Structure formats: C-alpha cells, structure tokens
XYZ file of C-alpha atoms in Angstrom:
612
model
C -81.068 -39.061 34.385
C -78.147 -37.557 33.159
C -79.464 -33.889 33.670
C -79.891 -35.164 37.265
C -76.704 -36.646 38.010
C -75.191 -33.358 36.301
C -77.228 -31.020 38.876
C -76.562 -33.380 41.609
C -72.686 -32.635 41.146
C -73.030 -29.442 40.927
C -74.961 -28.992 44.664
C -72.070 -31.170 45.689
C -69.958 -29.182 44.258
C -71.134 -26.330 45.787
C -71.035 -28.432 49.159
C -67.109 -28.490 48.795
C -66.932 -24.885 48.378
C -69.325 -23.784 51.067
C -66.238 -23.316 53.522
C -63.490 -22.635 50.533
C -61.426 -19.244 50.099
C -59.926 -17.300 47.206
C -57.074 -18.301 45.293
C -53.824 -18.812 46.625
C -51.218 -18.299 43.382
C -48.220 -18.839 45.928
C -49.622 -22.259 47.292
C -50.994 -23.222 43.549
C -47.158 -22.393 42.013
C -45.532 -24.807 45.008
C -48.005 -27.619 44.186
C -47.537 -27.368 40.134
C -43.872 -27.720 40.754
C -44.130 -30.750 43.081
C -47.107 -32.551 41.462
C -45.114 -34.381 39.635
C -43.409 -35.770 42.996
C -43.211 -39.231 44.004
C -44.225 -38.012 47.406
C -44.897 -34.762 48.400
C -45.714 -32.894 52.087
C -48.542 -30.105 52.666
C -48.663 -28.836 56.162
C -50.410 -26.471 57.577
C -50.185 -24.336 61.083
C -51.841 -22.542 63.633
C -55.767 -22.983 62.425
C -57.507 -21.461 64.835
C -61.267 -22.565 66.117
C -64.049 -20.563 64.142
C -66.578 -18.184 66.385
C -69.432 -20.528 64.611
C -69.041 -24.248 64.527
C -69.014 -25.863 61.641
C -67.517 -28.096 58.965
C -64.363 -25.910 57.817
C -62.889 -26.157 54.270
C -59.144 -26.171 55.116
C -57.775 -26.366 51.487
C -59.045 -27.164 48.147
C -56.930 -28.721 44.886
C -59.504 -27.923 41.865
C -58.316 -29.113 38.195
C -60.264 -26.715 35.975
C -62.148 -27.922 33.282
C -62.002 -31.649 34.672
C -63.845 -33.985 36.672
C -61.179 -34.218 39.366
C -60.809 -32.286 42.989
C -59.075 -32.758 45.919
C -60.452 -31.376 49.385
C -59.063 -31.184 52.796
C -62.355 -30.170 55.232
C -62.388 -30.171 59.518
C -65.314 -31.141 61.412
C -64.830 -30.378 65.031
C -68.224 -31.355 66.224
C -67.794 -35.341 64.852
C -64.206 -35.044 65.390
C -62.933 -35.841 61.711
C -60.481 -34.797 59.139
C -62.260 -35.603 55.852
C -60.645 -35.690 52.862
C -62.670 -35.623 49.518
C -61.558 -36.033 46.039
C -63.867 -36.363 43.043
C -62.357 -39.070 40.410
C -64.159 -38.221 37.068
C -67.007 -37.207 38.802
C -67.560 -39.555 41.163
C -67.048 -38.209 44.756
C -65.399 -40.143 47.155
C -65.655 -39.131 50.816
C -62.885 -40.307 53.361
C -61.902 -39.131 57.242
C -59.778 -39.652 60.157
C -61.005 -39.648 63.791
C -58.342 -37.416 65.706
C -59.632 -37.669 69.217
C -57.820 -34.318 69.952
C -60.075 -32.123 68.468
C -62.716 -30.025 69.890
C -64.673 -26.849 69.515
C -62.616 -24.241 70.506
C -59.343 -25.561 70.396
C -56.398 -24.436 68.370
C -54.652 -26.636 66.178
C -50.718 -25.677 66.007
C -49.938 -28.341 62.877
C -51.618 -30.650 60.216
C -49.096 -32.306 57.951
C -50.646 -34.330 55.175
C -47.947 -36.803 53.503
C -48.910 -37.665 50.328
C -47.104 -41.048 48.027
C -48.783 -41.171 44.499
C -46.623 -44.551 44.122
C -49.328 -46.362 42.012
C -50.685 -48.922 42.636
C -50.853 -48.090 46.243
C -51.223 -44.275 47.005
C -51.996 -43.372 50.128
C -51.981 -40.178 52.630
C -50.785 -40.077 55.810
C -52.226 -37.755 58.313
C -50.268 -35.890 61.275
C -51.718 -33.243 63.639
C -50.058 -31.738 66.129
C -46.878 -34.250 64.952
C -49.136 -37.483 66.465
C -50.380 -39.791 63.201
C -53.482 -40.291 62.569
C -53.206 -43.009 60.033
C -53.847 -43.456 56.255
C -56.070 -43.505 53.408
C -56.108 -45.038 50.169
C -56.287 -42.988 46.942
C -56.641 -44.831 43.807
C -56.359 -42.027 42.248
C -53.599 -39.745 43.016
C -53.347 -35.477 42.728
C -50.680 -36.537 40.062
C -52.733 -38.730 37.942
C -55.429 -35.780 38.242
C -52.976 -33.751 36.947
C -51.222 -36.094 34.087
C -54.342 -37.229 32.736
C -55.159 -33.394 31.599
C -55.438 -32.326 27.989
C -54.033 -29.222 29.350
C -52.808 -29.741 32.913
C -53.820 -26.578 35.041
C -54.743 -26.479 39.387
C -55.614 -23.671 41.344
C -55.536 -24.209 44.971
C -58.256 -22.344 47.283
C -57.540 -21.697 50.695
C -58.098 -19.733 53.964
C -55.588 -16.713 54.357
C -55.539 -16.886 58.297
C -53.538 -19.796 58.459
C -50.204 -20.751 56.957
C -49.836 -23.094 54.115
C -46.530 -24.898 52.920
C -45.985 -27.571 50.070
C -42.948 -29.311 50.183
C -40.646 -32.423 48.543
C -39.734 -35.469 49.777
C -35.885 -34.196 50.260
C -37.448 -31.339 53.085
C -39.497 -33.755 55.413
C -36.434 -33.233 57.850
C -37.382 -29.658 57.210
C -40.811 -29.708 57.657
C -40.615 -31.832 60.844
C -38.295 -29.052 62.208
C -40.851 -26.157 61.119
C -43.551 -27.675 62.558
C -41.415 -28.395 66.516
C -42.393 -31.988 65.874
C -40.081 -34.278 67.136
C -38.369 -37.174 64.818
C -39.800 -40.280 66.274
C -43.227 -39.099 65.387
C -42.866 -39.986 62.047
C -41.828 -43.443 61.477
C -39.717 -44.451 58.787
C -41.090 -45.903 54.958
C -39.959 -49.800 56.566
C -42.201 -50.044 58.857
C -45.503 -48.879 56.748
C -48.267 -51.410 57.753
C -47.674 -54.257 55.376
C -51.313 -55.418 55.293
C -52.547 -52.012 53.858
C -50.428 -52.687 51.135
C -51.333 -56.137 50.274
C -54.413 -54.865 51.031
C -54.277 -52.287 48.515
C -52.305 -54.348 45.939
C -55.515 -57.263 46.199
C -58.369 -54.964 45.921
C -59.195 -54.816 42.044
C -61.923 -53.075 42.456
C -60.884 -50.117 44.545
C -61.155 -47.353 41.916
C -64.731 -48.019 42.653
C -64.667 -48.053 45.861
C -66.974 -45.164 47.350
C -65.104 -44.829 50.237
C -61.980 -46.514 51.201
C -61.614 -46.090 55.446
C -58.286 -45.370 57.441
C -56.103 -47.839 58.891
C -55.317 -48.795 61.446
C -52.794 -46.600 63.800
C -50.531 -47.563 66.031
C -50.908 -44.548 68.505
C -54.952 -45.474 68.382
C -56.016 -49.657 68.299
C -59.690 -49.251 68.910
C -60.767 -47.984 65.643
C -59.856 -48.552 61.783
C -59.930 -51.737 59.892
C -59.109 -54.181 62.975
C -54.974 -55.861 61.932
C -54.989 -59.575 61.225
C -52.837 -61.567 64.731
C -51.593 -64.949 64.503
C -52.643 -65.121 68.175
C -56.190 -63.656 69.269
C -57.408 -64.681 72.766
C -61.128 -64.912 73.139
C -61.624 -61.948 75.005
C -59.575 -59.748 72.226
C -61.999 -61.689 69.716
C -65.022 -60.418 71.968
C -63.408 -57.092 72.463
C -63.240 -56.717 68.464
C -66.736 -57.763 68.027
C -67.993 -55.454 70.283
C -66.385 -52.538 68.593
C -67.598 -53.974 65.158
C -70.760 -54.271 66.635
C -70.893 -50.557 67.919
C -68.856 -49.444 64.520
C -71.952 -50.964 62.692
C -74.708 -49.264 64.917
C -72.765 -45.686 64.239
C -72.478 -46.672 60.879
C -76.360 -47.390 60.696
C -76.963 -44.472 62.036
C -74.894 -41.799 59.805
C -76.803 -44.007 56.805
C -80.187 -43.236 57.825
C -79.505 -39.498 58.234
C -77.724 -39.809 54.486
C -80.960 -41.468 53.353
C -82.717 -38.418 54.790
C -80.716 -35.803 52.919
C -80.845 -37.908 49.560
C -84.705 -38.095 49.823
C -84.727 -33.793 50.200
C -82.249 -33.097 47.783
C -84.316 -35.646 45.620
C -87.451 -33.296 45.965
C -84.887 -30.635 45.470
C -83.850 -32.150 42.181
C -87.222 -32.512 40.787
C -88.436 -29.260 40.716
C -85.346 -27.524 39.754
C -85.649 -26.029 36.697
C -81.651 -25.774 35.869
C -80.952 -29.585 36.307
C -82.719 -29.549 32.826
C -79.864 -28.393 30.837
C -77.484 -30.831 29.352
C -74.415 -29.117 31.649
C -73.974 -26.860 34.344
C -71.374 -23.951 34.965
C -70.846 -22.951 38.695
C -70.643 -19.198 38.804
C -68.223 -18.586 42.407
C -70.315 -16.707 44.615
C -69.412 -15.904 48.137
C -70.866 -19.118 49.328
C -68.508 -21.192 47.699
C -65.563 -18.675 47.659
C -65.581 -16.342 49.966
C -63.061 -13.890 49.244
C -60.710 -12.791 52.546
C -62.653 -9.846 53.568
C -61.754 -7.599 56.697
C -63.594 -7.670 59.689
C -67.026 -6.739 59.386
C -66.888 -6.170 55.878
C -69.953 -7.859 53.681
C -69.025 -10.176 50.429
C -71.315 -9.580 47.531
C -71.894 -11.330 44.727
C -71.176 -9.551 41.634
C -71.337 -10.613 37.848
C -67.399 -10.465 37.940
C -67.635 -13.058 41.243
C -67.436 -12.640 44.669
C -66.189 -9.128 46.092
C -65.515 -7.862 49.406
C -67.935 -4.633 50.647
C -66.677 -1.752 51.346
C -65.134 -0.778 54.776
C -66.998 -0.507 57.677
C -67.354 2.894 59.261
C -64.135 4.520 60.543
C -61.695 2.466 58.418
C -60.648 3.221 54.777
C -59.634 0.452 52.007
C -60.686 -2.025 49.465
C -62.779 -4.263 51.777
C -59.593 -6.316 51.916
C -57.692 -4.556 53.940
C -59.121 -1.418 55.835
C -57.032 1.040 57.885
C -58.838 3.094 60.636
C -59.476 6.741 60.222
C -60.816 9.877 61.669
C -64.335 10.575 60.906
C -66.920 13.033 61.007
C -67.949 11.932 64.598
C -64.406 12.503 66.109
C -65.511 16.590 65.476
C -62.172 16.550 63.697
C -62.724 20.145 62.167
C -62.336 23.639 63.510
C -65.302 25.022 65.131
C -67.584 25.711 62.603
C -66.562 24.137 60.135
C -69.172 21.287 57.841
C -67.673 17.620 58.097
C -68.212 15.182 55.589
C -67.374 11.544 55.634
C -65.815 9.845 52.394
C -64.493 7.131 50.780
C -61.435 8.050 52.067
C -61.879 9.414 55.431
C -63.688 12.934 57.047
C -63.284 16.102 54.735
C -63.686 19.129 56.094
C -65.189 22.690 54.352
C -63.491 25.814 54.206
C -62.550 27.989 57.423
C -65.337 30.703 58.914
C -64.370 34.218 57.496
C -61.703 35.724 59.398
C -59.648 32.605 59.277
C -57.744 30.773 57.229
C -56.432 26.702 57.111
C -57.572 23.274 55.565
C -60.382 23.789 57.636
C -58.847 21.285 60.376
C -57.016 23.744 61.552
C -57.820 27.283 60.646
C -56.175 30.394 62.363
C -57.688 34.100 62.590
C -56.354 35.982 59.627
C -54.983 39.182 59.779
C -56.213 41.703 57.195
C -53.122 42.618 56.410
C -51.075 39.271 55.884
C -51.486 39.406 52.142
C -50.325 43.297 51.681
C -53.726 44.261 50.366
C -53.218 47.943 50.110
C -51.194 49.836 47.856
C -47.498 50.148 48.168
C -46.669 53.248 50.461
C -50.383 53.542 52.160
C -50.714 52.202 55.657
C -52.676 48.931 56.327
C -54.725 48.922 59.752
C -56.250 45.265 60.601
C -59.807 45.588 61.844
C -62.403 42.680 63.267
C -64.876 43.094 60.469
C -64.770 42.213 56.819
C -62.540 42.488 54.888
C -60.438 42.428 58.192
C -58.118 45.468 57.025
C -58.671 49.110 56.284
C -56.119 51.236 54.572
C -55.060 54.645 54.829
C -55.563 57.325 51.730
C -53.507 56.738 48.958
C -50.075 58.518 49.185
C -49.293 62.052 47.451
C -50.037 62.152 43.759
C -52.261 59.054 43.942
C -55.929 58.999 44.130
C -58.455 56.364 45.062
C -59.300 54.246 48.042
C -56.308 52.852 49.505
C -56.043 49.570 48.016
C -56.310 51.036 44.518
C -54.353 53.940 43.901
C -54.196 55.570 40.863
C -51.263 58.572 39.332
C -52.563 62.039 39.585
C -51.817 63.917 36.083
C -51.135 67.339 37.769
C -49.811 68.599 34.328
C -53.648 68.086 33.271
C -55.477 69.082 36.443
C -53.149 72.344 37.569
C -50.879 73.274 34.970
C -47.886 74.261 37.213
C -45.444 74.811 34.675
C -44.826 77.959 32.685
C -47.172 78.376 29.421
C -43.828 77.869 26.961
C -42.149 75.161 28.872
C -43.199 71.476 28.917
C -44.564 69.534 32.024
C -43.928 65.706 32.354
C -46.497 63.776 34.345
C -44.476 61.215 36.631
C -46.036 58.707 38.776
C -46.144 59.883 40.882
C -45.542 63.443 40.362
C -44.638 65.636 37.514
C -41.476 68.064 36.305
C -40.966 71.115 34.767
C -38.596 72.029 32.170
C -36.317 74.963 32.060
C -37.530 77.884 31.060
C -37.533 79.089 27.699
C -34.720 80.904 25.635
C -35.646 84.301 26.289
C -36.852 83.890 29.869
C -35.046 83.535 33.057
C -35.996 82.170 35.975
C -36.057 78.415 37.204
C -33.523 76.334 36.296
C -36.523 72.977 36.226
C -38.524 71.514 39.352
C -40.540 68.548 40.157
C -42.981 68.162 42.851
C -45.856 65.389 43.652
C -49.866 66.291 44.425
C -52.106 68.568 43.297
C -52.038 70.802 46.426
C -48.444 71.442 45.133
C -48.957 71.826 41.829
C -51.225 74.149 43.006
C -49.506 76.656 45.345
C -45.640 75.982 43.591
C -45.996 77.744 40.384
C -42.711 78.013 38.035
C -41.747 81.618 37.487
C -40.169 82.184 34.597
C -39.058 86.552 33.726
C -39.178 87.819 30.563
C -35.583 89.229 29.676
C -35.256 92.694 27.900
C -33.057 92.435 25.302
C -33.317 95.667 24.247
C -32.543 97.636 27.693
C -29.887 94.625 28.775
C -27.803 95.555 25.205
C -28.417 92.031 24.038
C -30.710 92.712 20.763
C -29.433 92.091 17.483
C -30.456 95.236 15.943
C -28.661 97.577 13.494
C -27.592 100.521 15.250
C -29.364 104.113 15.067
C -33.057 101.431 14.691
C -35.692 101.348 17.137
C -35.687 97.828 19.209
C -39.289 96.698 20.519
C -39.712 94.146 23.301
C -41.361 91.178 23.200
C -42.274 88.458 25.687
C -39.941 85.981 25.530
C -37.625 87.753 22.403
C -37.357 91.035 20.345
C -37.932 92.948 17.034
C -36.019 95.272 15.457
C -37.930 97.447 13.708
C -37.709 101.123 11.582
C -34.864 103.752 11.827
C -34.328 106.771 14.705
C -35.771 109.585 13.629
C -33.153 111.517 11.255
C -31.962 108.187 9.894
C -33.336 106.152 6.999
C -32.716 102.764 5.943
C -33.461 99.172 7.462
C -32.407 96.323 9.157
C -31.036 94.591 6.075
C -29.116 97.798 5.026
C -28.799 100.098 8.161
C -29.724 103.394 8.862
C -28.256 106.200 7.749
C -28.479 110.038 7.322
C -27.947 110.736 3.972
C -30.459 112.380 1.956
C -33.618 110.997 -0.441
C -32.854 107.760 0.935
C -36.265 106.194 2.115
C -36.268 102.967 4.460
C -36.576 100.878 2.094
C -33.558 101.980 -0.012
C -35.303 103.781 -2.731
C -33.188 106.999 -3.321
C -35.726 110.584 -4.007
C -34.689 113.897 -5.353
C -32.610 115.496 -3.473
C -35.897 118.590 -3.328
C -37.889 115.610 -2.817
C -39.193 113.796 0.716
C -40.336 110.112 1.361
C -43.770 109.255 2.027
C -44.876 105.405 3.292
C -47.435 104.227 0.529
C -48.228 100.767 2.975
C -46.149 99.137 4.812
C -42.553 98.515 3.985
C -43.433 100.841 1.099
C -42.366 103.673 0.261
C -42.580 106.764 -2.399
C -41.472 110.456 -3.283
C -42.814 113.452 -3.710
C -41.292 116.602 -4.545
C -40.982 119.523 -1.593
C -42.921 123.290 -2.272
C -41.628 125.279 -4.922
C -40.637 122.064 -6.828
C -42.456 119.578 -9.232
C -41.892 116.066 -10.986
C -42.253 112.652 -9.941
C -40.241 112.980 -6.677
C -37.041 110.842 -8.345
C -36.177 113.883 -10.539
C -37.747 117.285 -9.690
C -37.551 121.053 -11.267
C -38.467 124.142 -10.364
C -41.896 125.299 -9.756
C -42.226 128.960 -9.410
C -46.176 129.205 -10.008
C -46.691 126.504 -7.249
C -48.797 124.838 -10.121
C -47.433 121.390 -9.439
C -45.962 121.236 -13.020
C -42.390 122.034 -13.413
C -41.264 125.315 -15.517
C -39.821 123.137 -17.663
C -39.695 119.643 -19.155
C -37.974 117.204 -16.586
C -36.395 113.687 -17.941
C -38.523 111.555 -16.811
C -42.112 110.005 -17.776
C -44.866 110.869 -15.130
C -46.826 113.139 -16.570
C -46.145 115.793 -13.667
C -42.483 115.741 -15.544
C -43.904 118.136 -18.352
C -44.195 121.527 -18.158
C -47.574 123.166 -18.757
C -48.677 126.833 -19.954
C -51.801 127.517 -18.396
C -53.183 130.967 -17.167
C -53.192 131.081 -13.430
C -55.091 133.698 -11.541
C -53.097 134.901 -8.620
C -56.147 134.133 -6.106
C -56.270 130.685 -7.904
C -52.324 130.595 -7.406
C -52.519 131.969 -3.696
C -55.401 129.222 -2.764
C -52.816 125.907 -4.959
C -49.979 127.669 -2.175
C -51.542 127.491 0.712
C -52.574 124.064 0.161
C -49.851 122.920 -0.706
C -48.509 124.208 2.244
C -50.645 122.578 4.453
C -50.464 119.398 2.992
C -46.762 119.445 2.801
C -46.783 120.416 6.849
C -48.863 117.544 7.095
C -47.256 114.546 5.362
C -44.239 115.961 6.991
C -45.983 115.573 10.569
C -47.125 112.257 9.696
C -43.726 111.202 8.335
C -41.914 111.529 11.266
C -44.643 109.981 13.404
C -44.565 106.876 11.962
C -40.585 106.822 12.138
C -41.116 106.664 15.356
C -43.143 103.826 15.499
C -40.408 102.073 13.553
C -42.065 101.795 10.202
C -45.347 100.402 11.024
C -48.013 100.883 8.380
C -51.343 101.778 9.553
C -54.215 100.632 7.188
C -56.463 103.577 7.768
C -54.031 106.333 7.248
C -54.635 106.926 3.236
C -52.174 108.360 1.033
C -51.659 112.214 1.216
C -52.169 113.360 -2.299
C-alpha cells in the first residue's frame, strides 16, 4: 500500500506540472525574501488565452526535498481558479468561481493576497481588481518553508506573463500597478467575521481535503451560504434550492472522480515502478516545459527538458531564435553552392574570374595583384589566368612573370681579355683597361644583344716607339702586348741591363772581361765565353802569340788551360796551311754568328752548338 500511495503522488505530481514552466530565479529570490511575511501579495498581469483550451498552470511554489507545494492553475472551460497545495503529502484541491472568465479572453490582473496569521490563514483572490473571495490554508507557504531541515523554494512559472511578489507595506503599490481602483479592496476590519470563527472552531481542518471559498460580497449565490438573524421563507427556499443544485453539481464532479480513480487504479496495478519503496520525478517537458520559441520542439534529454533547435530561417538556442537568410533566398552570386548552417546560409568560393565572399563576388582583373615582374607590361585577358605579360625586360630572361638576370660576362664576354667584367642585375660593367693599354676609360651596358655588338677596345701602347721604356740606353727594347722587355746591347756595345752597354773592349754582356786579342762567344743563354782571335792562342782571358796557327801559344802563358802551354811539335806546312784556313773559317763564322745574335738582344738559341 505504501508503494501505491507513493506512485499515486507521483502521477499527481506530475498532474501539477503538466502545465508548469522553467524556473524563475527572479520570482523564487522575491518570494524567499518575503516568506517570512505576515502577509504577502503575488500578482500577476496580462495572461493571455491559450490557442488550445485547457487547464493552465499559472505558477508553481515547490519546496525541494519535502512533501509540501503550492500551485496556482486556471481552468477556463469550468470557470475556476484552483489553488493546490500538498501538506506532507496529502493534496488538497481548492477553487474560486470567477464568472468573468472564458475561452478566449484576456485576463489584465490576478492578485493573490496571502495572511499566514496562524491559526487562520487564508488567501484572498482578485482578478481584474473585483474579489473573488477566500480560502482557508491550514497550512501556510511560511510554515512550508519554516518547517524545512534546510529551507529551499524554487518557483516555476510561464515567461509570457508578468509576475510580481510583494510586502504588505506595497499593497498601495500594487493596487496602483495593477489600475485597480482603492475601493476594490476592502480594508482588514471588515474581513467576514464568520470565516474566522469559522476557522478558529474547526479542529479538524488540517484534515480537511478541501476547505471551499467564502462567501463574497460582489457574488451571494454561491460559497458557504452567511448565517442572518432574519431569513424570510422565500430566502430560506431560495438557499435550498441552490444547496440543492450545489449538491447535484457536486454529485456529479464525484462520479466523474470515481471514474478517474477506478483507471488510474488499473493504472496502478500493473505499473511496474510503483514497486519501489520511493520515486524520483525526472522533469521532462511534460511537467516543465522549458520557454521555447515558436515552433521550436522540447526534448527530453538525460540533463532534463531542452528546447530544439530553431526552426528553418531563424538562428539561436531554441530559446530565442533570430531570423536569417537562407539558402532559399538565392543569397549567393550566380554560381555560387549555398549551404544552410547552424548559423545561417554559407556560401562557396566565387567562379574563376572573380573574386568576393562568394555573396558578392566581382570579375577580377588579371592584373590587380601585379603578377608580372617589375618593369614587364601586364595585359588583362578573359581566359585563365586572366593576365598575360610582356617578355621580361633587357638583361632578364624567362616568361614574364618570372624573370631571371642574364650573366652576359658568362654568355658574351664583352670586356677586354685582361680587364674584369661585373655581372649586374641587370646588366654588367667593364673595368678600365689595363696598365699598358689604352683605350676605354670603363662601360656598362644591359642584354646580351649588347654585350654582343659593344665590345671594349682596349690598344696596346708601344713603349718602346712612344720613349716610355725603361731600358738602358744603346739596348735593344722589344714590344710586348700590354708592356715591354729590354733585352741585349746595339750592336758595337756590350754589357746589360743591370750594368749598361758599353764599347769598350773584351767586355762580353754579361760583364766577363776577354783578352784584349780575344772575342766573346755566347755558350747558352746569358752565358758567355772567350776565345782568342787568329794568330793568337790561350784560354781567351790571357792570350800569346801564335805564329804556327797551331792553337798553342809560342810560349808559356800564365794561366792554367792547357791551351796556355806552349808545345814543340813538327808541323808540315800543308798540315799548317789546312789548321789556317780553318781557323779562318771558323773564326769568320763565330764572328757572323756573334753579331747576329746581338741583334736579337742576347737570345740563346738551343740548337745553335758551340763553335769549337
């Protein structure tokens, strides 16, 4: 039984939240501060009619972790204001009959004002600033409160109204607020009396199941009917009459509750949760709808209940959703792929040829970006890559947009052999020219057809006919390209370029001194030796007579070659004749040679062999 009466509170439960809304932490902090209020005002304005009609959840006080609630619920369709509270799990089900209401009207104001005076709380009802009279509640939002071992309330609501708690010291206020005038609300005097005795007698009203309104002034056919000291018998009949129908409504709304007791009996018996010792109520978006937008699904996730996302064309949480652009509004350039997202249309890249965000793209011109190479002409063209550009500049080479230096030093060589060329980019230089040379003073030019026709001159200077060679004077001077030598004497003159060249005789060019009967002769080159002249014999450094042409002297000379000594031997005069004639020739012939290579200033050639 106690599994049942557990699952039975929970459907119940679940009954009080069908209509209920998310949490409200402005509403919930203005309540905990005025809970502890002797008497305290929640109003409410401009609740609109609902599309579907139904039993509406205005506002719901829940105490978590406890067995106490306190709901606020409309029913258009009866015409009631019910109030609920559950009082340690006991429900207990109240209402007020407001005449005024209907389907699809719109409510501008519903004041609740609530006295937790005990004994003797009550609410009074107002809507649209008329009363609607007042119910008992044993047990008062306070003492729900108090009674906590850790006092906590969260109060659910609906977002498309407005919701107000207030003190005691603002119901001036709240009358104002709400355009009500002040003689709608009567002052505490003149309270019906007999509720309160009423309420002070009744012992047993904490178990009470339901405690009905009183009576109001502004409406005398329904409530508890007020005690008269004078009735007349047809206000006696008239009361019966209404007790009478009261009782056949009342017989009525019982059956039907007997109906729906017997289902969610059957209900109850072949549920398979009410067997657990205690139930937890997950929120789902049956009993807490969250404030979704328009349109916008609530799902039920393991976290709670969640609004969907946004309906097509709008952007957001599912909370609140902003129209947008999409992919049907052809937003993009012509062309261009659309793609709808979480956050609105995206569009691709621009065709080729164009360039944007791909909203709005414009026709690109080739030659925007400077896609050539500095100096070479760009020339925009329809086809890709929408530019063309001219041939790279002078002393470049490659394809317009990549130009690379020309090394004309390398390719054509413009320069002169002995002077240096600098490759420039572009371009190149030449030196001077050399020492020695004369000609252009240095020249740069760019390309290879210029390297190529625009050679550098440079002249050879001769130093020897201009004067300018450093040679010893009475020596022969040979040209050279780009300088000079200075080589051997003149004929007539020996010496060299270390000692000069003089005339005196037995001196041989390279300063070795001969007999003064005695003639040089070049061994090799820059060598020379002596040898004495006809009629004259010895080693060439010291020579004596030789009157038998022998080649030995006539008498001992002072000196050690061998040809120094003198020799008796027996000449024959044909043998002497033949040794003369030679010697003759021989002598014409060194002589010859001699003076030829003087002339070629010294030079030694390696064939010539030494004249014996």
């Amino acid at each position: 039984m106690h599994g049942l009466a557990t699952c039975f509170l929970a459907l119940t439960c679940l009954t009080f939240y069908a209509d209920a809304a998310s949490l409200d932490p402005v509403v919930t902090k203005e309540l905990e501060e005025q809970i502890k209020s002797e008497e305290l005002l929640i109003s409410l304005q401009h609740i609109k009619p609902r599309r579907r009609a139904s039993r509406e959840t205005l506002f719901v006080v829940d105490f978590p972790n406890s067995l106490h609630k306190f709901i606020l619920m409309l029913d258009r369709l009866s015409k009631k204001v019910v109030v609920e509270t559950v009082e340690d799990g006991r429900t207990r089900t109240q209402y007020f009959t407001v005449d005024s209401l209907d389907e699809f009207g719109a409510i501008g104001s519903i004041i609740l004002v609530i006295n937790q005076t005990q004994p003797g709380a009550y609410v009074n009802l107002y809507v649209d600033c008329k009363s609607q009279g007042r119910i008992a509640t044993p047990k008062s939002m306070r003492d729900m409160f108090s009674k906590m071992k850790n006092p906590l309330l969260q109060v659910f609501r609906e977002r498309k109204y407005d919701m107000e708690v207030d003190s005691e010291e603002n119901f001036r206020k709240v009358i104002q607020r709400n355009n009500c005038p002040a003689s709608s609300f009567p002052s505490e005097a003149s309270i019906t009396k007999n509720f309160v005795d009423f309420i002070d007698t009744s012992k047993s009203l904490d178990h009470d199941p339901n405690v009905q309104a009183m009576q109001s002034s502004y409406y005398p056919n329904r409530g508890d009917i007020p005690s008269a000291t004078e009735l007349s018998e047809s206000a006696i009949l008239e009361a019966l009459n209404a007790l009478i129908k009261a009782v056949n409504t009342l017989t009525v709304d019982v059956r039907n509750q007997h109906q729906v007791i017997d289902r969610l009996r059957v209900l109850l018996e072949n549920c398979n949760i009410c067997n657990s010792a205690s139930i937890t109520t997950q929120p789902t978006c049956g009993t807490h709808p969250p404030q979704c937008f328009a349109r916008v699904q609530c799902q039920d996730t393991p976290n709670g209940p969640r609004c969907g996302p946004c309906p097509y064309g709008f952007v957001g949480n599912g909370y609140e959703c902003t129209a947008v652009r999409t992919c049907r509004d052809y937003p993009c350039f012509h062309d261009v792929q659309c793609r709808d997202t979480d956050h609105g249309y995206e569009c691709g890249p621009c065709p080729a040829g164009y360039e944007g965000d791909g909203e709005h793209c414009a026709k690109r011109s080739g030659c925007e970006y400077s896609p050539c190479h500095p100096g070479v002409q760009c020339i925009p063209i329809n086809a890709h890559p929408f530019y063309r550009c001219e041939g790279c500049p002078p002393g470049f080479t490659g394809n317009g947009t990549a130009c690379r230096d020309i090394d004309e030093c390398d390719l054509e060589e413009p320069c002169h052999p002995d002077v240096e060329c600098t490759n420039l980019n572009p371009g190149y230089r030449c030196g001077p020219c050399p020492p020695g040379y004369t000609g252009s003073s240095g020249f740069s030019g760019i390309g290879l057809e210029e390297a190529r026709f625009r050679r550098q001159d440079c002249h050879d200077i001769d130093e020897c006919a201009e004067g300018i060679a450093n040679c010893v004077p009475h020596s022969y001077c040979r040209n050279l390209e780009g300088s000079y030598r200075c080589e051997g004497c003149d004929p007539g003159y020996m010496g060299n370029q270390s000692m000069g060249c003089h005339t005196e005789l037995g001196l041989c060019p390279d300063g070795s001194r001969c007999h003064q009967h005695a003639e040089c002769y070049q061994i090799m080159y820059g060598r020379y030796g002596c040898k004495c002249k006809i009629g004259f014999a010895g080693d060439g450094v010291v020579c004596g007579p030789d009157q038998d042409l022998d080649g030995w002297p006539d008498f001992t000379l002072n000196c050690r070659d061998p040809r120094c000594k003198k020799v008796n031997t027996r000449v024959y005069s044909k043998q002497a004749n033949v040794k003369i004639e030679e010697r003759q020739w021989r002598s014409k012939r060194a002589h010859a040679r001699h003076s030829m290579l003087r002339n070629k200033g010294g030079t030694f050639d390696s064939n010539l062999k030494k004249l014996s």
